[in-house]
mmCIF file of C-alpha atoms in Angstrom:
data_model
loop_
_atom_site.group_PDB
_atom_site.id
_atom_site.type_symbol
_atom_site.label_atom_id
_atom_site.label_comp_id
_atom_site.label_asym_id
_atom_site.label_seq_id
_atom_site.Cartn_x
_atom_site.Cartn_y
_atom_site.Cartn_z
ATOM 1 C CA MET A 762 101.437 28.875 66.331
ATOM 2 C CA ASN A 763 97.713 28.163 66.303
ATOM 3 C CA LEU A 764 95.022 30.257 68.004
ATOM 4 C CA PRO A 765 94.458 27.989 71.031
ATOM 5 C CA ASN A 766 98.166 28.103 71.871
ATOM 6 C CA LYS A 767 98.192 31.892 71.496
ATOM 7 C CA LEU A 768 95.278 32.098 73.932
ATOM 8 C CA THR A 769 97.173 29.874 76.332
ATOM 9 C CA LEU A 770 100.237 32.135 76.179
ATOM 10 C CA SER A 771 98.057 35.224 76.626
ATOM 11 C CA ARG A 772 97.062 33.814 80.008
ATOM 12 C CA PHE A 773 100.630 34.320 81.232
ATOM 13 C CA VAL A 774 100.455 37.986 80.195
ATOM 14 C CA LEU A 775 97.061 38.432 81.862
ATOM 15 C CA THR A 776 98.430 36.790 85.003
ATOM 16 C CA ALA A 777 101.258 39.333 85.177
ATOM 17 C CA ALA A 778 98.755 42.165 84.713
ATOM 18 C CA PHE A 779 96.517 40.636 87.398
ATOM 19 C CA VAL A 780 99.389 40.535 89.893
ATOM 20 C CA GLY A 781 100.202 44.142 89.038
ATOM 21 C CA ALA A 782 96.622 45.144 89.804
ATOM 22 C CA MET A 783 96.661 43.195 93.066
ATOM 23 C CA VAL A 784 99.791 44.925 94.390
ATOM 24 C CA SER A 785 98.581 48.335 93.252
ATOM 25 C CA GLU A 786 97.053 50.812 95.663
ATOM 26 C CA ALA A 787 95.249 52.749 92.941
ATOM 27 C CA PRO A 788 91.506 53.296 93.422
ATOM 28 C CA GLY A 789 89.505 50.431 91.971
ATOM 29 C CA HIS A 790 92.455 48.064 91.696
ATOM 30 C CA GLU A 791 90.340 45.204 93.078
ATOM 31 C CA SER A 792 87.803 45.641 90.286
ATOM 32 C CA LEU A 793 90.585 45.765 87.687
ATOM 33 C CA ALA A 794 92.106 42.600 89.134
ATOM 34 C CA THR A 795 88.702 40.916 88.974
ATOM 35 C CA GLY A 796 88.269 41.851 85.320
ATOM 36 C CA LEU A 797 91.747 40.633 84.408
ATOM 37 C CA PHE A 798 91.241 37.343 86.207
ATOM 38 C CA VAL A 799 87.890 36.746 84.511
ATOM 39 C CA ALA A 800 89.504 37.511 81.134
ATOM 40 C CA ALA A 801 92.269 35.005 81.884
ATOM 41 C CA GLY A 802 89.678 32.429 82.889
ATOM 42 C CA LEU A 803 87.840 32.957 79.607
ATOM 43 C CA THR A 804 91.021 32.261 77.637
ATOM 44 C CA ASP A 805 91.231 28.946 79.484
ATOM 45 C CA LEU A 806 87.705 28.092 78.372
ATOM 46 C CA LEU A 807 88.179 29.280 74.797
ATOM 47 C CA ASP A 808 91.523 27.649 74.036
ATOM 48 C CA GLY A 809 90.164 24.220 74.893
ATOM 49 C CA VAL A 810 86.920 24.662 72.959
ATOM 50 C CA ILE A 811 88.681 26.006 69.865
ATOM 51 C CA ALA A 812 91.386 23.318 69.975
ATOM 52 C CA ARG A 813 88.786 20.548 70.065
ATOM 53 C CA ARG A 814 86.537 22.029 67.378
ATOM 54 C CA ARG A 815 89.408 22.743 65.003
ATOM 55 C CA LYS A 816 91.204 19.535 65.919
ATOM 56 C CA ALA A 817 94.188 21.685 66.786
ATOM 57 C CA ILE A 818 95.286 19.856 69.929
ATOM 58 C CA THR A 819 99.091 19.882 70.170
ATOM 59 C CA ASN A 820 101.654 18.555 72.641
ATOM 60 C CA PHE A 821 102.544 22.189 73.343
ATOM 61 C CA GLY A 822 98.948 22.914 74.313
ATOM 62 C CA ILE A 823 98.624 19.741 76.371
ATOM 63 C CA LEU A 824 101.686 20.793 78.390
ATOM 64 C CA MET A 825 101.308 24.579 78.518
ATOM 65 C CA ASP A 826 97.543 24.923 79.063
ATOM 66 C CA PRO A 827 97.528 23.328 82.532
ATOM 67 C CA LEU A 828 100.801 25.109 83.348
ATOM 68 C CA ALA A 829 99.192 28.467 82.534
ATOM 69 C CA ASP A 830 96.283 27.527 84.805
ATOM 70 C CA LYS A 831 98.656 26.647 87.624
ATOM 71 C CA VAL A 832 100.575 29.926 87.318
ATOM 72 C CA LEU A 833 97.347 31.960 87.268
ATOM 73 C CA VAL A 834 95.763 30.204 90.243
ATOM 74 C CA SER A 835 98.977 30.175 92.303
ATOM 75 C CA ALA A 836 99.499 33.880 91.638
ATOM 76 C CA ALA A 837 95.955 34.608 92.789
ATOM 77 C CA PHE A 838 96.244 32.641 96.038
ATOM 78 C CA ILE A 839 99.638 34.164 96.849
ATOM 79 C CA SER A 840 98.263 37.643 96.123
ATOM 80 C CA PHE A 841 95.332 36.967 98.444
ATOM 81 C CA VAL A 842 97.725 36.027 101.248
ATOM 82 C CA GLY A 843 99.651 39.240 100.620
ATOM 83 C CA ARG A 844 96.393 41.152 101.027
ATOM 84 C CA GLN A 845 95.541 39.070 104.106
ATOM 85 C CA TRP A 846 92.306 37.938 102.469
ATOM 86 C CA ILE A 847 92.920 34.230 103.080
ATOM 87 C CA PRO A 848 95.107 32.233 105.501
ATOM 88 C CA ALA A 849 98.587 31.413 104.240
ATOM 89 C CA TRP A 850 98.115 27.641 104.572
ATOM 90 C CA MET A 851 95.537 27.679 101.769
ATOM 91 C CA ALA A 852 98.088 29.142 99.364
ATOM 92 C CA VAL A 853 100.701 26.642 100.569
ATOM 93 C CA VAL A 854 98.360 23.725 99.796
ATOM 94 C CA VAL A 855 97.540 25.055 96.328
ATOM 95 C CA VAL A 856 101.113 25.953 95.353
ATOM 96 C CA ALA A 857 102.559 22.700 96.748
ATOM 97 C CA ARG A 858 100.047 20.660 94.756
ATOM 98 C CA GLU A 859 100.733 22.595 91.562
ATOM 99 C CA LEU A 860 104.508 22.278 91.980
ATOM 100 C CA ALA A 861 104.207 18.532 92.576
ATOM 101 C CA ILE A 862 102.089 18.000 89.464
ATOM 102 C CA THR A 863 104.305 20.266 87.360
ATOM 103 C CA GLY A 864 107.357 18.345 88.560
ATOM 104 C CA LEU A 865 105.684 15.077 87.593
ATOM 105 C CA ARG A 866 104.899 16.406 84.122
ATOM 106 C CA LEU A 867 108.463 17.608 83.623
ATOM 107 C CA LEU A 868 109.752 14.205 84.711
ATOM 108 C CA ALA A 869 107.381 12.560 82.238
ATOM 109 C CA ALA A 870 108.493 14.953 79.489
ATOM 110 C CA SER A 871 112.122 13.980 80.122
ATOM 111 C CA LYS A 872 111.018 10.426 79.297
ATOM 112 C CA ASN A 873 109.191 11.571 76.160
ATOM 113 C CA LEU A 874 105.815 11.136 77.832
ATOM 114 C CA VAL A 875 103.035 13.723 77.754
ATOM 115 C CA LEU A 876 100.591 13.515 80.647
ATOM 116 C CA ALA A 877 97.215 14.976 79.758
ATOM 117 C CA ALA A 878 94.927 16.638 82.277
ATOM 118 C CA GLU A 879 92.271 14.491 83.929
ATOM 119 C CA SER A 880 88.653 15.245 84.774
ATOM 120 C CA ALA A 881 89.406 15.607 88.502
ATOM 121 C CA GLY A 882 91.985 18.263 87.671
ATOM 122 C CA LYS A 883 89.519 20.120 85.472
ATOM 123 C CA HIS A 884 86.922 20.128 88.265
ATOM 124 C CA LYS A 885 89.629 21.393 90.605
ATOM 125 C CA THR A 886 90.474 24.256 88.274
ATOM 126 C CA THR A 887 86.794 25.153 87.920
ATOM 127 C CA TRP A 888 86.345 25.375 91.684
ATOM 128 C CA GLN A 889 89.577 27.300 92.125
ATOM 129 C CA ILE A 890 88.402 29.874 89.592
ATOM 130 C CA ILE A 891 84.965 30.105 91.245
ATOM 131 C CA ALA A 892 86.626 30.594 94.639
ATOM 132 C CA ILE A 893 89.063 33.214 93.366
ATOM 133 C CA VAL A 894 86.375 35.212 91.563
ATOM 134 C CA SER A 895 84.169 35.008 94.671
ATOM 135 C CA VAL A 896 86.939 36.386 96.887
ATOM 136 C CA LEU A 897 87.660 39.148 94.380
ATOM 137 C CA VAL A 898 83.975 40.089 94.175
ATOM 138 C CA VAL A 899 83.687 40.228 97.969
ATOM 139 C CA HIS A 900 86.584 42.675 98.156
ATOM 140 C CA SER A 901 85.500 44.664 95.093
ATOM 141 C CA TYR A 902 81.937 44.964 96.399
ATOM 142 C CA PRO A 903 82.244 48.459 97.943
ATOM 143 C CA ARG A 904 83.909 49.725 94.755
ATOM 144 C CA TRP A 905 81.026 48.518 92.632
ATOM 145 C CA GLY A 906 78.492 50.423 94.703
ATOM 146 C CA ALA A 907 76.040 47.528 94.815
ATOM 147 C CA VAL A 908 73.095 48.025 97.142
ATOM 148 C CA PRO A 909 72.105 45.049 99.325
ATOM 149 C CA ARG A 910 68.461 44.062 99.039
ATOM 150 C CA THR A 911 66.314 41.832 101.173
ATOM 151 C CA VAL A 912 63.726 39.187 100.409
ATOM 152 C CA LEU A 913 61.464 38.286 103.339
ATOM 153 C CA GLY A 914 64.030 39.792 105.656
ATOM 154 C CA TRP A 915 66.942 37.785 104.245
ATOM 155 C CA PRO A 916 69.852 39.697 102.681
ATOM 156 C CA LEU A 917 70.151 39.153 98.946
ATOM 157 C CA PHE A 918 73.443 39.919 97.221
ATOM 158 C CA GLY A 919 74.592 41.453 100.480
ATOM 159 C CA ARG A 920 77.949 40.932 102.114
ATOM 160 C CA GLU A 921 76.634 38.162 104.365
ATOM 161 C CA TRP A 922 75.732 35.893 101.445
ATOM 162 C CA SER A 923 78.757 36.794 99.343
ATOM 163 C CA HIS A 924 81.174 36.117 102.216
ATOM 164 C CA LEU A 925 79.509 32.783 102.961
ATOM 165 C CA PHE A 926 79.630 31.704 99.323
ATOM 166 C CA ALA A 927 83.283 32.762 98.963
ATOM 167 C CA GLU A 928 84.252 30.806 102.076
ATOM 168 C CA LEU A 929 82.402 27.684 100.940
ATOM 169 C CA ALA A 930 83.929 27.958 97.461
ATOM 170 C CA LEU A 931 87.405 28.235 98.992
ATOM 171 C CA TRP A 932 86.889 25.074 101.037
ATOM 172 C CA VAL A 933 85.604 23.138 98.033
ATOM 173 C CA ALA A 934 88.558 24.421 95.986
ATOM 174 C CA ILE A 935 91.041 23.271 98.634
ATOM 175 C CA LEU A 936 89.426 19.839 98.953
ATOM 176 C CA THR A 937 89.332 19.287 95.183
ATOM 177 C CA THR A 938 92.928 20.525 94.954
ATOM 178 C CA VAL A 939 94.147 17.881 97.406
ATOM 179 C CA TYR A 940 91.946 15.127 95.967
ATOM 180 C CA SER A 941 92.837 15.738 92.317
ATOM 181 C CA GLY A 942 96.536 15.961 93.147
ATOM 182 C CA ALA A 943 96.466 12.652 94.994
ATOM 183 C CA VAL A 944 94.549 10.973 92.152
ATOM 184 C CA TYR A 945 96.948 12.329 89.510
ATOM 185 C CA LEU A 946 100.052 11.240 91.412
ATOM 186 C CA TRP A 947 98.610 7.771 91.993
ATOM 187 C CA ARG A 948 97.426 7.166 88.431
ATOM 188 C CA ASN A 949 100.779 8.266 87.005
ATOM 189 C CA ARG A 950 102.917 6.616 89.676
ATOM 190 C CA GLN A 951 104.773 4.541 87.086
ATOM 191 C CA VAL A 952 106.483 7.755 85.918
ATOM 192 C CA TYR A 953 108.301 8.347 89.207
ATOM 193 C CA LEU A 954 108.373 4.866 90.758
ATOM 194 C CA ARG A 955 110.853 3.744 88.100
ATOM 195 C CA ASP A 956 113.397 6.194 89.496
ATOM 196 C CA LEU A 957 113.026 5.168 93.140
#
């Protein structure tokens, strides 16, 4: 197994550790969860870069890399609902989209087809990660002991700005999730229309 695929598999392990941190009540568990999620996100960046540079792109990686992303992101959104940090419908939208796309890929695989990720899906993943990290930072903020500062009377790095950014990032993530899912299902419609 090559290094990019090992990094992809490590994301599943980091996801399990992240969920463990999220359900924990130990002091600083939010900060630990943030660190684990960032580490998982870095493996997503590295496995793709290394695979392209070493020309080590495999069918395993093409299938498992986006699956690892979906498991990580879905786990984060579900954990946030459990903590009552976000409304449940947001997690439903994300998980439903990921299940639909995963189902499509499995159907394609049963026909010996490998569906690669598209640019819209990559943008979606980027915004989901930004949104998740933003939410984690907002809730880890008191643990980190950061001191809000002001510039010309406006709060800088204070809770007001961080909450606003996290909320905006969540909305962008949800919109790109729906859009990319619709685009992917439409562009690969020949995979499932044959069976209708």
